[in-house]
XYZ file of N, CA and C in Angstrom:
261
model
N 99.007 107.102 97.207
C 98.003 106.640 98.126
C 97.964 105.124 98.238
N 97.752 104.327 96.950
C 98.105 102.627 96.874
C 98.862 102.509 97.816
N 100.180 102.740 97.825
C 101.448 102.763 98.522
C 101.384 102.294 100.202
N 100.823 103.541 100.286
C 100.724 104.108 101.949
C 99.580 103.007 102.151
N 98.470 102.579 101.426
C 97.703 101.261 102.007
C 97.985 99.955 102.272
N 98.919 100.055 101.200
C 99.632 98.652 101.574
C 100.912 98.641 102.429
N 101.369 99.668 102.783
C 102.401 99.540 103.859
C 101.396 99.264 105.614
N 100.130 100.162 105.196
C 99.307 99.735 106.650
C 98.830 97.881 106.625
N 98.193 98.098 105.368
C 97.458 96.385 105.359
C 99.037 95.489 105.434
N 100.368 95.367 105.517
C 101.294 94.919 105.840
C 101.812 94.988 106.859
N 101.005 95.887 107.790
C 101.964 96.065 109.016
C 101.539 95.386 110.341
N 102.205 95.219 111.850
C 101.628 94.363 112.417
C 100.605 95.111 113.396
N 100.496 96.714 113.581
C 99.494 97.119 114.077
C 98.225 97.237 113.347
N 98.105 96.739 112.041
C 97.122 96.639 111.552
C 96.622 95.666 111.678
N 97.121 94.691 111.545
C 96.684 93.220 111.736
C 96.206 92.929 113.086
N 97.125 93.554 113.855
C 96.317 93.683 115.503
C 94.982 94.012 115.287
N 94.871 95.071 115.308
C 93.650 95.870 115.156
C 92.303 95.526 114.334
N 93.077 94.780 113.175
C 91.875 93.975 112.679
C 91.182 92.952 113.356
N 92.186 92.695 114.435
C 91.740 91.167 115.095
C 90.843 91.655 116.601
N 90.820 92.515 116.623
C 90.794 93.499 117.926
C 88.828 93.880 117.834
N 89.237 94.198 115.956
C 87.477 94.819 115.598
C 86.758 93.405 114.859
N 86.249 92.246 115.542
C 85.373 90.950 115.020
C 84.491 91.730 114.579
N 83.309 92.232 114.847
C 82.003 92.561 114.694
C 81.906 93.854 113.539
N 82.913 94.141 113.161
C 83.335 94.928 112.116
C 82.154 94.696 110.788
N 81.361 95.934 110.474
C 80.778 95.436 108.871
C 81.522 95.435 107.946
N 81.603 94.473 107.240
C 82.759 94.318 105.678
C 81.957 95.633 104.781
N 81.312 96.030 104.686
C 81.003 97.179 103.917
C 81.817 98.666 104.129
N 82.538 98.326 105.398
C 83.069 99.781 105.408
C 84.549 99.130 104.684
N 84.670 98.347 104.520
C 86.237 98.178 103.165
C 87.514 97.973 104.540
N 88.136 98.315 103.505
C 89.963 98.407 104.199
C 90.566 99.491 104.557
N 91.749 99.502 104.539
C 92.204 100.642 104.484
C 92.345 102.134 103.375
N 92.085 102.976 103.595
C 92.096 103.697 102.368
C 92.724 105.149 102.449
N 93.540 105.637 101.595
C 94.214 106.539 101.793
C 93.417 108.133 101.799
N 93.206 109.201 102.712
C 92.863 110.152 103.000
C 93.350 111.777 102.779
N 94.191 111.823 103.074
C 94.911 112.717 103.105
C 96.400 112.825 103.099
N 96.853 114.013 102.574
C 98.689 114.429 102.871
C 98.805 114.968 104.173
N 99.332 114.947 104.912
C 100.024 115.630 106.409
C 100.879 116.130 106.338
N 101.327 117.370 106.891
C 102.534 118.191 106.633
C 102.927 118.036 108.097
N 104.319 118.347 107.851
C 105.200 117.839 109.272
C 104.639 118.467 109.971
N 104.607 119.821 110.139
C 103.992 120.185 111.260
C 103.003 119.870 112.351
N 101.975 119.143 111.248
C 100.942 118.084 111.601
C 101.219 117.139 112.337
N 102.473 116.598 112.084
C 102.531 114.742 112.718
C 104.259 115.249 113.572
N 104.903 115.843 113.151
C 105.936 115.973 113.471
C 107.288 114.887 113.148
N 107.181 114.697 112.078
C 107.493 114.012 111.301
C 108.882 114.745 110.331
N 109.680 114.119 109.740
C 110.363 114.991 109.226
C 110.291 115.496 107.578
N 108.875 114.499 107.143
C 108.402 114.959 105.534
C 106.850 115.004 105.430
N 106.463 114.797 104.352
C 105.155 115.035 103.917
C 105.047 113.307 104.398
N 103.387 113.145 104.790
C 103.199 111.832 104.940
C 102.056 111.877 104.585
N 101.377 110.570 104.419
C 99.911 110.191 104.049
C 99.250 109.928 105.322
N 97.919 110.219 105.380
C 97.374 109.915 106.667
C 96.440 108.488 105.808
N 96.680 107.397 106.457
C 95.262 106.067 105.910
C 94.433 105.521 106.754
N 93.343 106.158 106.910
C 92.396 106.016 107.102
C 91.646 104.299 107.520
N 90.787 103.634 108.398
C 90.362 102.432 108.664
C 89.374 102.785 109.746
N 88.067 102.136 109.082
C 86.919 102.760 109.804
C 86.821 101.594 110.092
N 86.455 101.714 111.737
C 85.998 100.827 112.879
C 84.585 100.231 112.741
N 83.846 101.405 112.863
C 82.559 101.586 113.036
C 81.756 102.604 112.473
N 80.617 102.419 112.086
C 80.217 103.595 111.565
C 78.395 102.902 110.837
N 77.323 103.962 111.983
C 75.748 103.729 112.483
C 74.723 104.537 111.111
N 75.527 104.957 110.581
C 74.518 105.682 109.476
C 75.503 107.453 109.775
N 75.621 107.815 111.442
C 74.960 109.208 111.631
C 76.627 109.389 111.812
N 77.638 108.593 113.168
C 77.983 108.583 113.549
C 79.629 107.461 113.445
N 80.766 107.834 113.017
C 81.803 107.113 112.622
C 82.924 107.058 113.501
N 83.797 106.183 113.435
C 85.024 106.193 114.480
C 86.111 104.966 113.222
N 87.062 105.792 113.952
C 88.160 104.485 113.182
C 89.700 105.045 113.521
N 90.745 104.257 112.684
C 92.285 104.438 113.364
C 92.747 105.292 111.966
N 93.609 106.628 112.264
C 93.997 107.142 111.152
C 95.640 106.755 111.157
N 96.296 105.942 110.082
C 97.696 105.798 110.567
C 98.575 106.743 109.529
N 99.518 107.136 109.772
C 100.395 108.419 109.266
C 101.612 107.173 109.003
N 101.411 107.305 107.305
C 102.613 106.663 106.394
C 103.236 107.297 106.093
N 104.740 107.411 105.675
C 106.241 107.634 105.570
C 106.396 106.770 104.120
N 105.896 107.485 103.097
C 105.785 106.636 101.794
C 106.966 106.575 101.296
N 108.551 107.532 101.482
C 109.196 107.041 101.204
C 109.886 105.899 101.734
N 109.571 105.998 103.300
C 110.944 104.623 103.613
C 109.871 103.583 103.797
N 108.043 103.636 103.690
C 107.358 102.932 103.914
C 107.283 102.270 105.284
N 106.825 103.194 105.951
C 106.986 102.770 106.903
C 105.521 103.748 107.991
N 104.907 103.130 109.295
C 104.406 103.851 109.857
C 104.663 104.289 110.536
N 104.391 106.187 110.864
C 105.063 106.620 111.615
C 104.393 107.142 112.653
N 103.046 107.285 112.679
C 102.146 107.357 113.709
C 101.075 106.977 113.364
N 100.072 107.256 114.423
C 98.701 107.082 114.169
C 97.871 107.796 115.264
N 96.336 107.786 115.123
C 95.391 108.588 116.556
C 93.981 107.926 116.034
N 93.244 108.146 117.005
C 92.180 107.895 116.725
C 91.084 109.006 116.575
N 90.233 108.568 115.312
C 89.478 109.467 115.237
C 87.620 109.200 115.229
N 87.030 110.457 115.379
C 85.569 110.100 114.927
C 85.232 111.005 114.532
N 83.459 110.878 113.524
C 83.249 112.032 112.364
C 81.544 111.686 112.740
N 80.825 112.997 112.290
C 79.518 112.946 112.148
C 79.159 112.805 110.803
N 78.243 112.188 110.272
C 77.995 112.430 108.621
C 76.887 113.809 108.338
N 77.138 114.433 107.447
C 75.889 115.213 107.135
C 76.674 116.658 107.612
């Protein structure tokens, strides 16, 4: 999971994207690793990490970029956007 965070916090669509969200609260952190993805999932040709980076998020209501790491060659191999209700 380390891994797959620091291949996102290294990469240049992250850095975009950070620059993209100013008004961002520092309380929601960095990037952080979430889940395994099976190819089928991403279409990908192995198991990947999905890492997680929350945009925004009101108490009730969350949104952010999920990016799909390739922990062996380190590399990103997709991403989507997502949002979540809490509770």
């Amino acid at each position: 999971g380390r891994r797959a965070e620091e291949v996102v916090r290294d990469s240049a669509e992250y850095k975009a994207l950070r620059e993209g969200v100013k008004e961002r609260p520092m309380g929601l952190g960095g990037p952080e690793a979430a889940q395994w993805v099976s190819p089928a999932e991403t279409g990908h040709s192995v198991w990947a990490v999905e890492v997680w980076f929350l945009r925004n998020f009101n108490g009730m209501v969350g949104e952010g970029t999920a990016f799909v790491v390739d922990t062996e060659s380190a590399k990103i191999v997709g991403s989507r956007e997502f949002q979540f209700r809490a509770g």
